[in-house]
CSV table of C-alpha atoms in Angstrom, one decimal:
chain,number,residue,atom,x,y,z
A,1,MET,CA,144.8,43.3,-167.3
A,2,LEU,CA,144.8,40.5,-169.8
A,3,ASP,CA,147.3,40.5,-172.6
A,4,GLY,CA,146.2,40.1,-176.2
A,5,ASN,CA,146.6,36.3,-176.4
A,6,GLU,CA,144.7,35.8,-173.1
A,7,ALA,CA,141.8,38.0,-174.2
A,8,HIS,CA,141.6,36.3,-177.6
A,9,SER,CA,141.6,32.8,-175.9
A,10,LEU,CA,138.8,34.0,-173.6
A,11,ASP,CA,136.8,35.3,-176.5
A,12,VAL,CA,137.2,32.0,-178.4
A,13,ALA,CA,136.1,30.0,-175.3
A,14,GLU,CA,133.0,32.2,-174.7
A,15,ALA,CA,132.1,31.9,-178.4
A,16,GLY,CA,132.5,28.1,-178.2
A,17,SER,CA,130.3,28.0,-175.1
A,18,ALA,CA,127.6,30.2,-176.8
A,19,VAL,CA,127.6,27.8,-179.8
A,20,GLN,CA,127.3,24.8,-177.6
A,21,ASN,CA,124.4,26.4,-175.6
A,22,ALA,CA,122.6,27.3,-178.8
A,23,ALA,CA,123.0,23.8,-180.1
A,24,ALA,CA,121.7,22.4,-176.8
A,25,ARG,CA,118.7,24.7,-177.0
A,26,ARG,CA,118.0,23.6,-180.6
A,27,LEU,CA,118.1,20.0,-179.5
A,28,VAL,CA,115.6,20.6,-176.7
A,29,VAL,CA,113.2,22.3,-179.1
A,30,TRP,CA,113.7,19.5,-181.7
A,31,ARG,CA,113.0,16.9,-179.0
A,32,ALA,CA,109.9,18.6,-177.8
A,33,SER,CA,108.6,18.9,-181.4
A,34,ILE,CA,109.0,15.2,-182.0
A,35,ARG,CA,107.4,14.4,-178.6
A,36,LYS,CA,104.2,16.2,-179.8
A,37,GLN,CA,103.7,14.2,-182.9
A,38,PRO,CA,100.8,11.7,-182.6
A,39,ALA,CA,102.8,8.7,-183.8
A,40,ALA,CA,105.6,9.5,-181.3
A,41,ARG,CA,103.1,9.9,-178.5
A,42,ARG,CA,101.5,6.5,-179.3
A,43,ILE,CA,104.8,4.8,-179.5
A,44,ALA,CA,106.0,6.3,-176.2
A,45,GLN,CA,102.9,5.3,-174.4
A,46,ALA,CA,103.2,1.7,-175.6
A,47,TRP,CA,106.9,1.7,-174.8
A,48,ARG,CA,106.4,2.9,-171.2
A,49,ARG,CA,103.6,0.4,-170.6
A,50,LEU,CA,105.6,-2.5,-172.1
A,51,VAL,CA,108.8,-1.6,-170.2
A,52,ALA,CA,106.9,-1.4,-166.9
A,53,GLU,CA,105.2,-4.8,-167.6
A,54,ALA,CA,108.7,-6.3,-168.3
A,55,GLY,CA,110.2,-4.9,-165.1
A,56,CYS,CA,112.7,-2.8,-167.1
A,57,SER,CA,111.6,0.7,-166.1
A,58,GLN,CA,115.0,1.6,-164.5
A,59,GLY,CA,117.1,-0.2,-167.1
A,60,THR,CA,118.2,0.1,-170.7
A,61,THR,CA,116.2,0.0,-173.9
A,62,ILE,CA,118.2,-1.2,-177.0
A,63,VAL,CA,116.7,0.0,-180.2
A,64,ALA,CA,117.2,-2.5,-183.1
A,65,PHE,CA,118.3,0.2,-185.5
A,66,SER,CA,118.6,-0.8,-189.2
A,67,GLY,CA,118.3,2.8,-190.5
A,68,GLY,CA,115.0,2.1,-192.3
A,69,ALA,CA,112.0,4.3,-191.8
A,70,ASP,CA,110.4,2.1,-189.1
A,71,SER,CA,113.4,1.8,-186.8
A,72,THR,CA,114.3,5.5,-187.4
A,73,ALA,CA,110.9,6.6,-186.3
A,74,LEU,CA,111.1,4.3,-183.3
A,75,LEU,CA,114.5,5.7,-182.3
A,76,LEU,CA,113.3,9.3,-182.6
A,77,ALA,CA,110.1,8.6,-180.6
A,78,LEU,CA,112.0,6.9,-177.7
A,79,TRP,CA,114.8,9.4,-177.7
A,80,ALA,CA,112.2,12.2,-177.4
A,81,ALA,CA,110.3,10.3,-174.7
A,82,ALA,CA,113.4,9.4,-172.7
A,83,GLY,CA,113.9,13.1,-172.1
A,84,GLY,CA,110.6,13.3,-170.1
A,85,ARG,CA,110.3,12.8,-166.4
A,86,GLU,CA,108.3,9.6,-166.7
A,87,MET,CA,111.4,7.7,-167.9
A,88,ARG,CA,114.0,9.5,-165.9
A,89,GLY,CA,116.8,7.0,-165.1
A,90,HIS,CA,116.0,4.9,-168.1
A,91,ARG,CA,118.7,4.7,-170.8
A,92,VAL,CA,118.0,4.5,-174.6
A,93,VAL,CA,120.8,3.1,-176.8
A,94,ALA,CA,120.9,1.7,-180.3
A,95,MET,CA,122.4,-1.3,-182.0
A,96,HIS,CA,123.0,-1.7,-185.7
A,97,VAL,CA,123.8,-5.2,-187.0
A,98,MET,CA,125.5,-5.7,-190.3
A,99,HIS,CA,125.3,-8.9,-192.4
A,100,ASP,CA,126.8,-10.1,-195.6
A,101,LEU,CA,123.7,-10.7,-197.8
A,102,ARG,CA,124.2,-7.3,-199.5
A,103,SER,CA,127.1,-5.5,-201.1
A,104,ARG,CA,129.8,-4.2,-198.7
A,105,ALA,CA,129.2,-0.7,-200.0
A,106,GLU,CA,125.5,-0.8,-199.1
A,107,VAL,CA,126.2,-2.3,-195.7
A,108,MET,CA,128.7,0.4,-194.9
A,109,ALA,CA,126.5,3.2,-196.2
A,110,ASP,CA,123.7,2.0,-193.9
A,111,ARG,CA,126.1,1.8,-190.9
A,112,ASP,CA,127.3,5.4,-191.5
A,113,ALA,CA,123.7,6.7,-191.8
A,114,CYS,CA,122.8,5.1,-188.5
A,115,ALA,CA,126.0,6.5,-186.8
A,116,GLU,CA,125.3,10.0,-188.1
A,117,LEU,CA,121.8,10.1,-186.7
A,118,CYS,CA,122.8,8.6,-183.3
A,119,GLU,CA,125.6,11.2,-183.1
A,120,ARG,CA,123.0,14.0,-183.7
A,121,LEU,CA,120.8,12.6,-181.0
A,122,GLY,CA,123.5,11.8,-178.6
A,123,VAL,CA,122.4,8.2,-178.5
A,124,PRO,CA,125.1,5.6,-177.9
A,125,LEU,CA,125.4,3.2,-180.9
A,126,THR,CA,126.9,-0.3,-180.9
A,127,VAL,CA,127.6,-1.8,-184.3
A,128,GLY,CA,127.7,-5.6,-184.6
A,129,GLU,CA,128.4,-7.8,-187.6
A,130,VAL,CA,127.2,-11.3,-188.4
A,131,SER,CA,128.1,-13.7,-191.3
A,132,VAL,CA,125.1,-15.4,-192.8
A,133,ARG,CA,127.1,-17.0,-195.5
A,134,GLY,CA,129.6,-18.3,-193.0
A,135,ALA,CA,126.7,-19.8,-191.0
A,136,GLY,CA,125.5,-21.7,-194.1
A,137,GLY,CA,122.7,-19.3,-195.0
A,138,GLY,CA,124.0,-18.1,-198.3
A,139,ALA,CA,121.6,-17.5,-201.2
A,140,GLY,CA,123.8,-19.0,-203.9
A,141,GLY,CA,123.4,-22.2,-205.8
A,142,ARG,CA,120.1,-24.0,-206.7
A,143,GLY,CA,117.0,-23.4,-204.7
A,144,GLY,CA,116.4,-19.7,-205.8
A,145,THR,CA,113.5,-18.2,-203.9
A,146,ALA,CA,113.5,-20.8,-201.1
A,147,ARG,CA,117.2,-20.5,-200.6
A,148,MET,CA,117.0,-16.7,-200.4
A,149,GLY,CA,114.1,-17.0,-198.0
A,150,ASN,CA,116.2,-19.3,-195.8
A,151,ALA,CA,119.1,-16.8,-196.0
A,152,GLU,CA,116.8,-13.9,-194.8
A,153,GLY,CA,115.6,-16.1,-192.0
A,154,ALA,CA,119.2,-16.9,-191.0
A,155,ALA,CA,120.1,-13.3,-191.0
A,156,ARG,CA,117.1,-12.4,-188.8
A,157,SER,CA,118.1,-15.1,-186.3
A,158,LEU,CA,121.7,-14.0,-186.2
A,159,ARG,CA,120.6,-10.3,-185.7
A,160,TYR,CA,118.4,-11.3,-182.8
A,161,ALA,CA,121.2,-13.3,-181.3
A,162,ALA,CA,123.6,-10.3,-181.5
A,163,LEU,CA,120.9,-8.0,-179.9
A,164,ALA,CA,120.4,-10.5,-177.1
A,165,ALA,CA,124.2,-10.7,-176.5
A,166,HIS,CA,124.3,-6.9,-176.3
A,167,ALA,CA,121.4,-6.9,-173.8
A,168,ARG,CA,123.2,-9.3,-171.6
A,169,ALA,CA,126.3,-7.1,-171.7
A,170,CYS,CA,124.1,-4.1,-170.7
A,171,GLU,CA,122.9,-6.1,-167.7
A,172,GLN,CA,126.3,-6.7,-166.2
A,173,ASP,CA,125.9,-3.8,-163.8
A,174,GLY,CA,122.8,-5.6,-162.4
A,175,SER,CA,120.2,-3.5,-164.2
A,176,ARG,CA,117.6,-4.8,-166.7
A,177,ALA,CA,117.8,-4.5,-170.5
A,178,CYS,CA,115.2,-5.0,-173.2
A,179,VAL,CA,115.3,-4.9,-177.0
A,180,VAL,CA,112.7,-3.0,-179.0
A,181,THR,CA,111.9,-3.4,-182.7
A,182,GLY,CA,109.9,-1.2,-185.1
A,183,HIS,CA,107.4,-3.8,-186.2
A,184,HIS,CA,104.2,-1.9,-187.2
A,185,VAL,CA,100.5,-2.8,-187.8
A,186,GLN,CA,101.0,-3.8,-191.4
A,187,ASP,CA,103.9,-6.1,-190.4
A,188,GLN,CA,101.4,-7.8,-188.1
A,189,LEU,CA,98.9,-8.3,-191.0
A,190,GLU,CA,101.7,-9.7,-193.2
A,191,THR,CA,102.8,-12.1,-190.5
A,192,VAL,CA,99.3,-13.4,-189.9
A,193,LEU,CA,98.8,-14.0,-193.7
A,194,LEU,CA,102.1,-15.8,-193.9
A,195,ALA,CA,101.1,-18.0,-191.0
A,196,MET,CA,97.9,-18.8,-192.8
A,197,LEU,CA,99.8,-19.8,-195.9
A,198,ARG,CA,102.0,-22.2,-194.1
A,199,GLY,CA,99.0,-23.7,-192.2
A,200,ALA,CA,100.1,-22.5,-188.7
A,201,ALA,CA,98.2,-23.3,-185.5
A,202,SER,CA,96.9,-20.6,-183.1
A,203,ARG,CA,100.3,-19.5,-181.9
A,204,GLY,CA,101.4,-18.7,-185.4
A,205,LEU,CA,98.1,-17.2,-186.5
A,206,ALA,CA,98.3,-14.8,-183.5
A,207,GLY,CA,101.2,-13.1,-185.3
A,208,ILE,CA,103.6,-10.7,-183.6
A,209,ALA,CA,103.3,-10.4,-179.8
A,210,PRO,CA,103.9,-6.9,-178.3
A,211,ARG,CA,106.0,-8.4,-175.5
A,212,THR,CA,107.9,-11.7,-175.6
A,213,ARG,CA,111.2,-13.3,-174.8
A,214,MET,CA,114.0,-14.5,-177.0
A,215,ARG,CA,115.4,-18.0,-176.5
A,216,ASP,CA,118.0,-16.8,-173.9
A,217,GLY,CA,115.2,-14.9,-171.9
A,218,THR,CA,116.0,-11.4,-173.3
A,219,VAL,CA,112.9,-9.3,-173.2
A,220,LEU,CA,111.7,-8.2,-176.7
A,221,LEU,CA,109.2,-5.4,-177.1
A,222,ARG,CA,107.3,-4.0,-180.1
A,223,PRO,CA,105.8,-0.6,-179.2
A,224,CYS,CA,104.9,0.3,-182.8
A,225,LEU,CA,102.5,-2.5,-183.4
A,226,GLU,CA,99.4,-0.3,-183.4
A,227,VAL,CA,101.0,2.3,-185.7
A,228,LYS,CA,100.7,2.5,-189.5
A,229,PRO,CA,103.8,2.5,-191.6
A,230,ALA,CA,102.7,5.8,-193.2
A,231,ALA,CA,102.6,7.4,-189.8
A,232,LEU,CA,106.2,6.2,-189.0
A,233,ARG,CA,107.4,7.7,-192.3
A,234,GLN,CA,105.6,11.0,-191.6
A,235,LEU,CA,107.2,11.1,-188.1
A,236,CYS,CA,110.6,11.0,-189.8
A,237,GLN,CA,109.7,13.6,-192.4
A,238,ARG,CA,108.3,16.1,-189.9
A,239,ALA,CA,111.5,15.6,-187.8
A,240,GLY,CA,113.6,16.4,-190.9
A,241,VAL,CA,115.3,13.0,-190.8
A,242,SER,CA,115.9,10.8,-193.8
A,243,TRP,CA,116.1,7.0,-193.7
A,244,VAL,CA,117.8,4.2,-195.8
A,245,GLU,CA,116.0,2.0,-198.2
A,246,ASP,CA,116.8,-1.7,-198.4
A,247,ALA,CA,116.8,-2.7,-202.1
A,248,SER,CA,115.9,-6.3,-201.1
A,249,ASN,CA,112.4,-5.1,-200.0
A,250,GLY,CA,111.5,-4.8,-203.6
A,251,ASP,CA,112.4,-8.4,-204.4
A,252,THR,CA,109.0,-10.0,-205.0
A,253,SER,CA,110.6,-13.5,-205.2
A,254,LEU,CA,110.4,-13.3,-201.4
A,255,ARG,CA,107.0,-14.3,-200.1
A,256,ARG,CA,106.6,-11.4,-197.6
A,257,ASN,CA,107.6,-8.8,-200.3
A,258,ARG,CA,105.1,-10.3,-202.8
A,259,LEU,CA,102.3,-10.1,-200.2
A,260,ARG,CA,103.3,-6.5,-199.4
A,261,ALA,CA,103.4,-5.5,-203.1
A,262,ARG,CA,100.4,-7.4,-204.5
A,263,VAL,CA,98.1,-8.7,-201.8
A,264,ILE,CA,98.1,-6.1,-199.1
A,265,PRO,CA,97.1,-3.2,-201.4
A,266,GLU,CA,94.1,-5.2,-202.6
A,267,LEU,CA,93.1,-6.0,-199.0
A,268,LEU,CA,93.4,-2.4,-198.0
A,269,ALA,CA,91.2,-1.4,-201.0
A,270,ILE,CA,88.5,-3.9,-199.8
A,271,LYS,CA,88.8,-3.0,-196.1
A,272,PRO,CA,91.0,0.0,-195.2
A,273,ASP,CA,91.3,-1.0,-191.5
A,274,VAL,CA,92.1,-4.6,-192.2
A,275,ALA,CA,95.5,-4.4,-190.5
A,276,GLU,CA,94.0,-3.0,-187.3
A,277,ARG,CA,91.4,-5.8,-187.4
A,278,SER,CA,94.2,-8.3,-187.6
A,279,LEU,CA,95.5,-6.9,-184.3
A,280,THR,CA,92.1,-7.6,-182.7
A,281,ALA,CA,92.0,-11.1,-184.0
A,282,SER,CA,95.6,-11.6,-182.7
A,283,VAL,CA,94.5,-10.7,-179.1
A,284,PHE,CA,91.9,-13.5,-179.1
A,285,LEU,CA,94.1,-16.0,-180.9
A,286,ARG,CA,96.9,-15.4,-178.4
A,287,ALA,CA,94.5,-16.0,-175.5
A,288,SER,CA,93.2,-19.1,-177.3
A,289,ASP,CA,96.7,-20.4,-177.7
A,290,ARG,CA,97.5,-19.9,-174.0
A,291,ALA,CA,94.3,-21.8,-173.1
A,292,LEU,CA,95.3,-24.6,-175.5
A,293,ARG,CA,98.7,-24.9,-173.9
A,294,ARG,CA,97.3,-25.0,-170.4
A,295,GLU,CA,95.0,-27.8,-171.4
A,296,ALA,CA,97.9,-29.6,-173.1
A,297,ARG,CA,99.9,-29.5,-169.8
A,298,ARG,CA,96.9,-30.8,-167.9
A,299,LEU,CA,96.4,-33.6,-170.3
A,300,ASP,CA,100.1,-34.5,-170.2
A,301,ASP,CA,99.9,-34.8,-166.4
A,302,LEU,CA,96.7,-36.9,-166.6
A,303,ALA,CA,97.8,-39.3,-169.4
A,304,ARG,CA,101.5,-39.6,-168.7
A,305,GLU,CA,102.8,-43.2,-168.2
A,306,GLY,CA,105.8,-43.2,-165.9
A,307,THR,CA,108.5,-40.5,-166.0
A,308,HIS,CA,109.3,-38.8,-169.3
A,309,GLY,CA,112.9,-39.2,-170.3
A,310,PRO,CA,115.0,-37.1,-172.7
A,311,GLY,CA,114.4,-39.6,-175.5
A,312,LEU,CA,111.1,-41.2,-174.7
A,313,MET,CA,107.6,-40.0,-173.6
A,314,ARG,CA,104.6,-42.2,-173.0
A,315,TRP,CA,100.9,-41.6,-172.5
A,316,THR,CA,97.8,-43.7,-172.0
A,317,ARG,CA,96.0,-43.7,-175.3
A,318,ALA,CA,92.5,-43.8,-173.8
A,319,ALA,CA,93.2,-40.5,-171.9
A,320,LEU,CA,94.4,-38.8,-175.1
A,321,GLN,CA,91.4,-40.1,-177.0
A,322,ALA,CA,89.1,-38.5,-174.4
A,323,SER,CA,90.5,-35.1,-175.3
A,324,THR,CA,90.1,-33.0,-178.4
A,325,PRO,CA,92.4,-33.2,-181.5
A,326,ALA,CA,93.7,-29.6,-181.0
A,327,VAL,CA,94.8,-30.3,-177.4
A,328,VAL,CA,96.4,-33.6,-178.3
A,329,ALA,CA,98.2,-31.9,-181.3
A,330,THR,CA,99.4,-29.1,-178.9
A,331,LEU,CA,100.7,-31.7,-176.4
A,332,LEU,CA,102.6,-33.6,-179.1
A,333,ARG,CA,104.2,-30.4,-180.5
A,334,ARG,CA,105.2,-29.3,-177.0
A,335,ALA,CA,106.7,-32.7,-176.2
A,336,ALA,CA,108.6,-32.7,-179.5
A,337,ARG,CA,110.2,-29.4,-178.7
A,338,GLN,CA,111.3,-30.7,-175.3
A,339,MET,CA,112.9,-33.7,-177.1
A,340,GLY,CA,114.9,-31.6,-179.4
A,341,GLU,CA,112.7,-31.2,-182.5
A,342,ARG,CA,113.4,-27.6,-183.5
A,343,ARG,CA,111.8,-27.5,-186.9
A,344,GLN,CA,108.5,-25.8,-187.3
A,345,LEU,CA,106.5,-28.8,-188.6
A,346,PRO,CA,103.1,-27.7,-190.1
A,347,ALA,CA,100.1,-27.8,-187.8
A,348,ARG,CA,98.4,-30.4,-190.1
A,349,VAL,CA,101.2,-32.9,-189.2
A,350,TRP,CA,100.3,-32.7,-185.5
A,351,LEU,CA,96.6,-32.8,-186.3
A,352,HIS,CA,97.1,-35.9,-188.4
A,353,ALA,CA,99.0,-37.5,-185.5
A,354,ALA,CA,96.1,-36.7,-183.1
A,355,ALA,CA,93.7,-38.2,-185.6
A,356,VAL,CA,95.7,-41.4,-185.7
A,357,ILE,CA,95.7,-41.6,-181.9
A,358,GLY,CA,91.9,-40.9,-181.8
A,359,ALA,CA,91.0,-43.5,-184.4
A,360,SER,CA,89.2,-46.7,-183.4
A,361,ASP,CA,91.7,-48.7,-185.4
A,362,ARG,CA,93.7,-50.8,-182.9
A,363,ALA,CA,96.5,-51.8,-185.3
A,364,PRO,CA,99.9,-50.4,-184.3
A,365,LYS,CA,100.9,-47.3,-186.3
A,366,ARG,CA,104.3,-45.5,-186.6
A,367,LEU,CA,104.6,-41.9,-187.8
A,368,GLU,CA,107.9,-40.1,-188.5
A,369,LEU,CA,107.9,-36.6,-187.1
A,370,GLY,CA,111.2,-35.0,-188.0
A,371,VAL,CA,113.9,-36.5,-185.8
A,372,LEU,CA,111.2,-38.2,-183.7
A,373,SER,CA,108.9,-41.3,-184.2
A,374,LEU,CA,105.4,-41.6,-182.8
A,375,MET,CA,104.3,-45.2,-182.0
A,376,VAL,CA,100.5,-45.6,-181.5
A,377,ARG,CA,99.5,-48.9,-180.0
A,378,ARG,CA,96.2,-50.3,-178.6
A,379,GLY,CA,96.6,-48.8,-175.1
A,380,GLU,CA,99.7,-46.7,-175.3
A,381,VAL,CA,101.3,-43.8,-177.3
A,382,ARG,CA,105.0,-43.3,-177.4
A,383,LEU,CA,107.0,-40.4,-178.7
A,384,MET,CA,110.7,-41.3,-179.1
A,385,ARG,CA,113.8,-40.3,-180.9
A,386,ALA,CA,114.0,-41.9,-184.4
A,387,ASP,CA,117.5,-43.3,-183.5
A,388,GLY,CA,115.9,-45.1,-180.5
A,389,ALA,CA,118.1,-43.2,-178.0
A,390,GLU,CA,116.4,-42.9,-174.6
């Protein structure tokens, strides 16, 4: 016979267990309902394919989770898909990276919203913090729009660096890890338009790649690239999940936001599937860029004079003149990166350099290309550091 206290304790334990079981059943039903949504299915299919291509099927996926509609939909779709047998053994986690370009209250509110959803889903969340102002990317002082654009770019770079560091930490047990972001089809269109505005070459005009690597080699995947932003918001709404809104998205002094607010609606009115068409163009442009880079490597092998050093590269001018301007420009840009020029000089700069090399004028010419100098002589072309260091 149990005394009164023991019986009461048993009743409490049984009640607690029943509550837990009911909660678990509700979670299973919720997961299944999300998995059935068209946008979630599309995201999951792309994710499984990209993860397999990257060799991360038995590893960890880190969702770059800002708390906005796009990354919230991505997290919901992957959480639902990870419960299926196709991805058994694969782990989905989230990372939220805070930065100091917004008020502390806004930043902490976003963090708390992300933590609350991850707790509901049972998804492990890592919170990181980066200082954009401390890295020299603040938006204060003169420069206005350009300075703020630089700050946004700095914040993006620091966020990716934090995500890459977390991926490396996840790989310490010998497994593979990849980072996924919620870029969608309209982000692709915006990126292509911005590349056109700055006069980018084929690589920039190809826009966002579905699978790429960060500078440290971390795999970066975008499984939402074929999904419309409205479908991502609808996924969240049908799942009964809210998202946070970044007030800076309404700042039309930033070029991307201005495109989104004023240009994209006009393009959609003219051609409702313009974003999807940009995806098709990107496939061909990415293939064209790969072909260009292959030709540039072949030309480098053919025209190279001697051994390239860290501060000097030399080519036979006649061999470069026998090629096309686009290939020569690609060769020069590739060589400049190898020599430490990290700035994204406009494509027209490299095309102008290729035109100077291809001209019949035999008088020596010198072009300044960032931290590098290009010397064009009668029979030789030299790319060297501007300080003369070899």
